[in-house]
Coordinates of C-alpha atoms in Angstrom, one line a residue:
X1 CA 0.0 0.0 0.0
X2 CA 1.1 3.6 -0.9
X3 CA 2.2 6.4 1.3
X4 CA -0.5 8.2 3.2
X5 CA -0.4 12.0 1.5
X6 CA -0.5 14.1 4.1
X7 CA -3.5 16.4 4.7
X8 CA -1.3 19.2 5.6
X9 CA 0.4 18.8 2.0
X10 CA -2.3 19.1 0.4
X11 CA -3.8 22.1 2.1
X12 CA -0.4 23.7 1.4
X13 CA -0.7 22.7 -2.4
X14 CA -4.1 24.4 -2.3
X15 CA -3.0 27.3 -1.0
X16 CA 0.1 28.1 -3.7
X17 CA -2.6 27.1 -6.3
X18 CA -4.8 29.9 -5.1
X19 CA -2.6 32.1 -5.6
X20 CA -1.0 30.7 -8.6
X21 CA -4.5 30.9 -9.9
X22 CA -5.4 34.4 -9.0
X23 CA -2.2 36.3 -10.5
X24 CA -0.6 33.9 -13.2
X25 CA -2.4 34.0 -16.5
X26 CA -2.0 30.6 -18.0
X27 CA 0.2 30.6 -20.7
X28 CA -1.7 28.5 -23.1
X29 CA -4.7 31.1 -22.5
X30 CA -2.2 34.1 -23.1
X31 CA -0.8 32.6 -26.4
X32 CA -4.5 32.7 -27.7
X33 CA -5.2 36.1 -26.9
X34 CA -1.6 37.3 -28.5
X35 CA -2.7 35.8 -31.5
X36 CA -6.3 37.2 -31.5
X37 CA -4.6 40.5 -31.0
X38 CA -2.2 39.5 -34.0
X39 CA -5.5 39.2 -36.2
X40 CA -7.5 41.9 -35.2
X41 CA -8.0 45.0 -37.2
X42 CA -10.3 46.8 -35.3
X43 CA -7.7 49.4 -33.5
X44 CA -9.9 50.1 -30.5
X45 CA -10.1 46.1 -29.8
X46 CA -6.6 46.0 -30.2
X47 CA -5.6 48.0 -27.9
X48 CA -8.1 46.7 -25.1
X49 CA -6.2 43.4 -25.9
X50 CA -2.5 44.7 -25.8
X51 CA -4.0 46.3 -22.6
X52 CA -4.7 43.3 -21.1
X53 CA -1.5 42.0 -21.5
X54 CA -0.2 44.8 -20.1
X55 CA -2.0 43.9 -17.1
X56 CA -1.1 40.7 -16.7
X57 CA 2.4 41.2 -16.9
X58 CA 1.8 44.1 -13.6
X59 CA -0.3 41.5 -11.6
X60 CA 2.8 39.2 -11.8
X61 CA 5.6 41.4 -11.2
X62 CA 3.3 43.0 -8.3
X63 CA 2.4 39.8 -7.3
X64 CA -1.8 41.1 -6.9
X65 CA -4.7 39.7 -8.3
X66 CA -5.0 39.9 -12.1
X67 CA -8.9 40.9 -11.6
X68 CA -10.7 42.6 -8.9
X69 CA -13.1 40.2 -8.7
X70 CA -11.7 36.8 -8.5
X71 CA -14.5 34.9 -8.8
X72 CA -16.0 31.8 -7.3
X73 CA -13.0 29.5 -6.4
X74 CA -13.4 25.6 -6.9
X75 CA -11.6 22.8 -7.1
X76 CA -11.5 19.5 -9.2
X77 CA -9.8 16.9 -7.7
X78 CA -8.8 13.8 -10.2
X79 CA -7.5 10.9 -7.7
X80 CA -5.9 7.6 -8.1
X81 CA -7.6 4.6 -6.9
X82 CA -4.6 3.5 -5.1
X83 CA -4.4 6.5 -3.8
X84 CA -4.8 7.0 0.2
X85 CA -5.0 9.9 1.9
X86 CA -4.6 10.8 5.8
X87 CA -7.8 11.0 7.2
X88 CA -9.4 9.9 3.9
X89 CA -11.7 12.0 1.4
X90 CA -13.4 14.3 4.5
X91 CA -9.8 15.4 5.3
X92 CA -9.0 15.6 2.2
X93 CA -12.3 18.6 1.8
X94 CA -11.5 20.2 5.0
X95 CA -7.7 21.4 3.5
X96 CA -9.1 22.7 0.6
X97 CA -11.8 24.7 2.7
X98 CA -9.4 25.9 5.2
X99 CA -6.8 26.5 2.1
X100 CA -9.3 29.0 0.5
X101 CA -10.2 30.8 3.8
X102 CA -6.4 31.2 4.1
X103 CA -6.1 32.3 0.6
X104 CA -9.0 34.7 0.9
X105 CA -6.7 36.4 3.4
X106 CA -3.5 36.3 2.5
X107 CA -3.0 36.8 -1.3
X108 CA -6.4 39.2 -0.7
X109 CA -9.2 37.4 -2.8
X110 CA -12.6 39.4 -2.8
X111 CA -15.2 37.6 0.1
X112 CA -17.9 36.9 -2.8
X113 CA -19.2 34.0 -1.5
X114 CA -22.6 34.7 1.0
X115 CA -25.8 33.4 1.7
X116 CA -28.2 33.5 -0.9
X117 CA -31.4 34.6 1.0
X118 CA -30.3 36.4 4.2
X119 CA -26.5 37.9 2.2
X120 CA -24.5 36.7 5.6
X121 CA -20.9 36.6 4.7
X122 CA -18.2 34.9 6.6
X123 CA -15.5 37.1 4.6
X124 CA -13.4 33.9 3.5
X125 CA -15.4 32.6 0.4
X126 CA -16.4 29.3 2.4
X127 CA -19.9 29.0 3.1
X128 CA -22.8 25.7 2.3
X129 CA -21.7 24.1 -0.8
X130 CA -18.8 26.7 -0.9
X131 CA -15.9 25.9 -2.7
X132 CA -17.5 23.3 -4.5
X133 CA -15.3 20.3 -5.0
X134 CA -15.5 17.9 -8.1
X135 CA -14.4 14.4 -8.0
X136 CA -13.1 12.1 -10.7
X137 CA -10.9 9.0 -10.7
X138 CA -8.3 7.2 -12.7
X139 CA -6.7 3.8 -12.3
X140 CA -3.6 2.6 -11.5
X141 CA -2.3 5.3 -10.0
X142 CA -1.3 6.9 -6.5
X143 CA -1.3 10.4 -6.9
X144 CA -4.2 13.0 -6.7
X145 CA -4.5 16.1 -8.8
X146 CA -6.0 19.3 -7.5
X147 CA -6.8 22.5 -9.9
X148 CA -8.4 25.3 -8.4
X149 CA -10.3 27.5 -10.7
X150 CA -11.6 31.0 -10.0
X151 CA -14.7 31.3 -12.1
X152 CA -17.2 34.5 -11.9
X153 CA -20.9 33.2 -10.5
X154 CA -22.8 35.5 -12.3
X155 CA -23.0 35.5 -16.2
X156 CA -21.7 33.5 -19.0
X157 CA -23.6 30.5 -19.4
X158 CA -26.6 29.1 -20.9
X159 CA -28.5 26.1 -21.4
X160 CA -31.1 24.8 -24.0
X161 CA -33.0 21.7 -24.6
X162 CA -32.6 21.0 -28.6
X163 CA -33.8 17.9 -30.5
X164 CA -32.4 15.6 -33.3
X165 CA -34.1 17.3 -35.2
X166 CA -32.5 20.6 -35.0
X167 CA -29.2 19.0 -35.5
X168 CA -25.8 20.7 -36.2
X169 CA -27.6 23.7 -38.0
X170 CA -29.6 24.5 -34.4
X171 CA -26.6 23.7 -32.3
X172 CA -24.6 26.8 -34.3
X173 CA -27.9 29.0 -33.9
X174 CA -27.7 28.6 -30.5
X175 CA -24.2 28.9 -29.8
X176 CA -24.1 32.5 -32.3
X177 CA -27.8 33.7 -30.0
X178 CA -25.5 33.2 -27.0
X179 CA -22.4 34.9 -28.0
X180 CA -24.4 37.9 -28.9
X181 CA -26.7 38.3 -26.5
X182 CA -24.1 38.2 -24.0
X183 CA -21.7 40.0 -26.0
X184 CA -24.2 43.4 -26.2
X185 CA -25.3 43.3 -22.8
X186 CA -22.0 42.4 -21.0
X187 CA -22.5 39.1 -19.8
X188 CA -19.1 38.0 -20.6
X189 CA -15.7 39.5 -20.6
X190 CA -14.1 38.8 -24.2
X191 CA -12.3 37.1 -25.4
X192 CA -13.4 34.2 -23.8
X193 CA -12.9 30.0 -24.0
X194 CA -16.3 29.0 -25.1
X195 CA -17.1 25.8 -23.6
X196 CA -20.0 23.3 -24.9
X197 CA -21.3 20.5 -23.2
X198 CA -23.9 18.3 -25.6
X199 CA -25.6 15.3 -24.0
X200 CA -26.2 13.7 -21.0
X201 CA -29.3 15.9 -18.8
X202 CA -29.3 19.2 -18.3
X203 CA -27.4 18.9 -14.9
X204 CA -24.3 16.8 -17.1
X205 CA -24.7 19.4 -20.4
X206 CA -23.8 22.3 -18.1
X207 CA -21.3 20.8 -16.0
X208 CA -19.6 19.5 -19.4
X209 CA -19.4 22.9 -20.4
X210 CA -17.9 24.7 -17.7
X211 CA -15.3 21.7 -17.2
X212 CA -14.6 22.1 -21.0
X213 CA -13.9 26.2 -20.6
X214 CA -11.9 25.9 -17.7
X215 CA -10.1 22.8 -18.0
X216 CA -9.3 22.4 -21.4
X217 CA -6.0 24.1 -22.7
X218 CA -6.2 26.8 -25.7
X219 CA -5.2 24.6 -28.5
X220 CA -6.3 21.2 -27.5
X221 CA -8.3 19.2 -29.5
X222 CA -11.4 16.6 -28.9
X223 CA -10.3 13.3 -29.9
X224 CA -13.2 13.0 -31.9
X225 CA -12.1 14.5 -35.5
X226 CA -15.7 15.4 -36.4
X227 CA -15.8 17.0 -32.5
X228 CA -12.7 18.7 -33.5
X229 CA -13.6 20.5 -37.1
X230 CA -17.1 21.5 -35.2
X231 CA -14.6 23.3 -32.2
X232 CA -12.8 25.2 -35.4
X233 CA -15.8 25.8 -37.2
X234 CA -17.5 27.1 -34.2
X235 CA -14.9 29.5 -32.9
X236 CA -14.9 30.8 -36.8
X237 CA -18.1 31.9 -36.0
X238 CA -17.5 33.2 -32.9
X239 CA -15.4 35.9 -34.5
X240 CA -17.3 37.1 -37.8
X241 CA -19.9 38.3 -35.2
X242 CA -18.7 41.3 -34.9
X243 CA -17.8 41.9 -31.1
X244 CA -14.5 42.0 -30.2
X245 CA -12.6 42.2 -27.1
X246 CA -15.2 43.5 -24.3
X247 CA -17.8 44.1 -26.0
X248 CA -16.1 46.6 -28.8
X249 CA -16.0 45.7 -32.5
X250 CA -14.0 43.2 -33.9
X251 CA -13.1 40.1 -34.7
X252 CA -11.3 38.8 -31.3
X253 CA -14.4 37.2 -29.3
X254 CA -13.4 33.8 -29.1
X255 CA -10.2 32.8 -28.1
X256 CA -10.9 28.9 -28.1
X257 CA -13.9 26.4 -28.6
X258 CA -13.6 23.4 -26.5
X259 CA -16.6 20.8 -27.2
X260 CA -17.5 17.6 -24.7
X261 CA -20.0 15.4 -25.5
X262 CA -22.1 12.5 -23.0
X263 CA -24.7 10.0 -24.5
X264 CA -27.6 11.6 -23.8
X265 CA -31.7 10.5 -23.8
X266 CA -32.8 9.4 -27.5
X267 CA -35.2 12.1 -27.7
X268 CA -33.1 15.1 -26.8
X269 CA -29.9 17.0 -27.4
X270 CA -29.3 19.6 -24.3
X271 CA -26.9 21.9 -24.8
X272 CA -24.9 23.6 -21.7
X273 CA -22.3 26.6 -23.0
X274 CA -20.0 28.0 -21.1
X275 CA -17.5 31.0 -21.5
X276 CA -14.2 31.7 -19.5
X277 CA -13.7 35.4 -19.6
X278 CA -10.4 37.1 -19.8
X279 CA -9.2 36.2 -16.3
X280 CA -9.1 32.9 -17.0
X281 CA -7.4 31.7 -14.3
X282 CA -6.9 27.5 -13.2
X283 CA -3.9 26.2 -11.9
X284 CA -2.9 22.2 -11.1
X285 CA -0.6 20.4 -9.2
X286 CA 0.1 16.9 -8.7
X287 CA 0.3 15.7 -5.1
X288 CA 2.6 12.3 -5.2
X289 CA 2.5 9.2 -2.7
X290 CA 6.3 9.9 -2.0
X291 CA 5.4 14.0 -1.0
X292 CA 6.5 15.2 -4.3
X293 CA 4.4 18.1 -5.5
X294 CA 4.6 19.0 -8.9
X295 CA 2.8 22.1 -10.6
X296 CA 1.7 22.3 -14.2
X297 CA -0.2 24.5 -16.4
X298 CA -2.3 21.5 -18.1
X299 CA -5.3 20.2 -15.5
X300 CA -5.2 16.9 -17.6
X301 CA -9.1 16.7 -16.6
X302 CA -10.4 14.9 -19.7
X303 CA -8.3 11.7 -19.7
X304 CA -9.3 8.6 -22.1
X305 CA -10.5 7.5 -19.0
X306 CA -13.2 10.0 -18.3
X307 CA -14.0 9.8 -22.0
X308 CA -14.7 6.2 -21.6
X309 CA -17.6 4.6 -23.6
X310 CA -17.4 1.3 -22.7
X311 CA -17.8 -1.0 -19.0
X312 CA -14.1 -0.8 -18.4

């Protein structure tokens, strides 16, 4: 049997991925957007992107929040089935609650977590259901992977119920209605990673599509090739819209399409999009049996494992 990782070591991993996640743009993320800025003509939008760069590199060198509002913070949490950890899975949820209070504090984060009804707000972003955790498993390994993810709560997404029979044709209807109508009334900061999640019920379609925004890297592919030519075609789209970067005109809306996919009821085809504004901010790190801790910039969420079709 494996090393126990220790709870302590995890906590600790949380808390440098907090950070990590607030002020460090990912670089696969940053690439995209240099290259949206490399093909946009629309001066105004250009400079809002060069801009943003701009402030990325300050919130690094300052070492200060790349946003003012950081978001939501979440984790997903990919463990091995031989993995063990001291004081098992509840441990294992208590250091990444008390990591985010911590966080909350130190690097500062904004307190946006509170009570939906009454507003109370403990001032540490940890509340009922707050940070949500999301588990997945691989085999034959020992190790657990933790990426934290700050993700505004407010705007963004959308979800729609489509049929067979409005096929490929009503899934790019729907995806151009959303970019727009969030695009002219602000509901997204652009350029964003649009995420889709087709299939499953509404509760999978939606989770599919934020996992697909935030965990995907710019520039991966599905392994499906006709999943793949529909990502390209659909961030094409994206960008003869019209909108560019926040909202101005231009051709720089999209910075990335990521598409995943669950079998889904016979009669339906729910559709869950997602977009990852500007700050999109994840960061991973691999907690090994021996105490090893190794970050990365790649979340490795969507293995051929969690793509699975089959039993096994």
């Amino acid at each position: 049997m494996p090393a126990a990782i220790p709870a302590k070591l995890i906590e600790d991993t949380a808390r440098e991925l907090m950070a990590r996640a607030a002020i460090d743009i990912p670089a696969d993320y940053r690439q995209g957007v240099t290259l949206a800025r490399e093909r946009e003509r629309n001066k105004l939008a250009r400079f809002v992107l060069t801009e943003m760069e701009r402030n990325w590199d300050i919130a690094t060198a300052d070492r200060r929040p790349m946003c003012a509002d950081t978001g939501l913070p979440r984790y997903y949490v990919r463990a091995g089935n031989e993995a063990v950890i001291e004081g098992g899975f509840v441990a294992l949820e208590r250091a990444l609650r008390r990591a985010t209070a911590d966080a909350t504090a130190q690097i500062p984060l904004r307190p946006n977590r509170v009570h939906p009804i009454t507003r109370v707000d403990h001032n540490n972003n940890v509340g009922i259901h707050a940070p949500e955790v999301t588990f997945a498993f691989e085999p034959h390994a020992d190790w657990i992977d933790v990426t934290t993810v700050h993700k505004g709560g407010l705007f963004g997404s959308d979800y729609r119920m489509l049929f067979p029979a409005d096929g490929i044709g009503g899934l790019k209807r729907f995806f151009i209605d959303t970019l727009i109508e969030h695009g002219k009334r602000g509901l997204a900061c652009q350029p964003a990673i649009v995420g889709i999640g087709i299939g499953g019920s509404k509760d999978t379609c939606v989770r599919l599509g934020k996992e697909a925004a935030c965990l995907r890297t710019v520039g991966s592919l599905n392994p499906d090739p006709q999943t793949a030519a529909l990502e390209a075609e659909l961030s094409a789209l994206g960008n003869y819209i019209g909108i560019g970067a926040m909202g101005f005109a231009g051709t720089s809306m999209v910075v990335a399409t990521h598409i995943e996919v669950a079998y889904s009821h016979t009669g339906g085809m729910p559709v869950g999009i997602h977009q990852f504004c500007l700050s999109s901010r994840r960061a991973t790190a691999r907690i090994h049996a021996d105490g090893r801790v190794e970050f990365r910039a790649d979340p490795g969420w969507f293995t051929d494992y969690y793509r699975r079709e089959g039993i096994e």
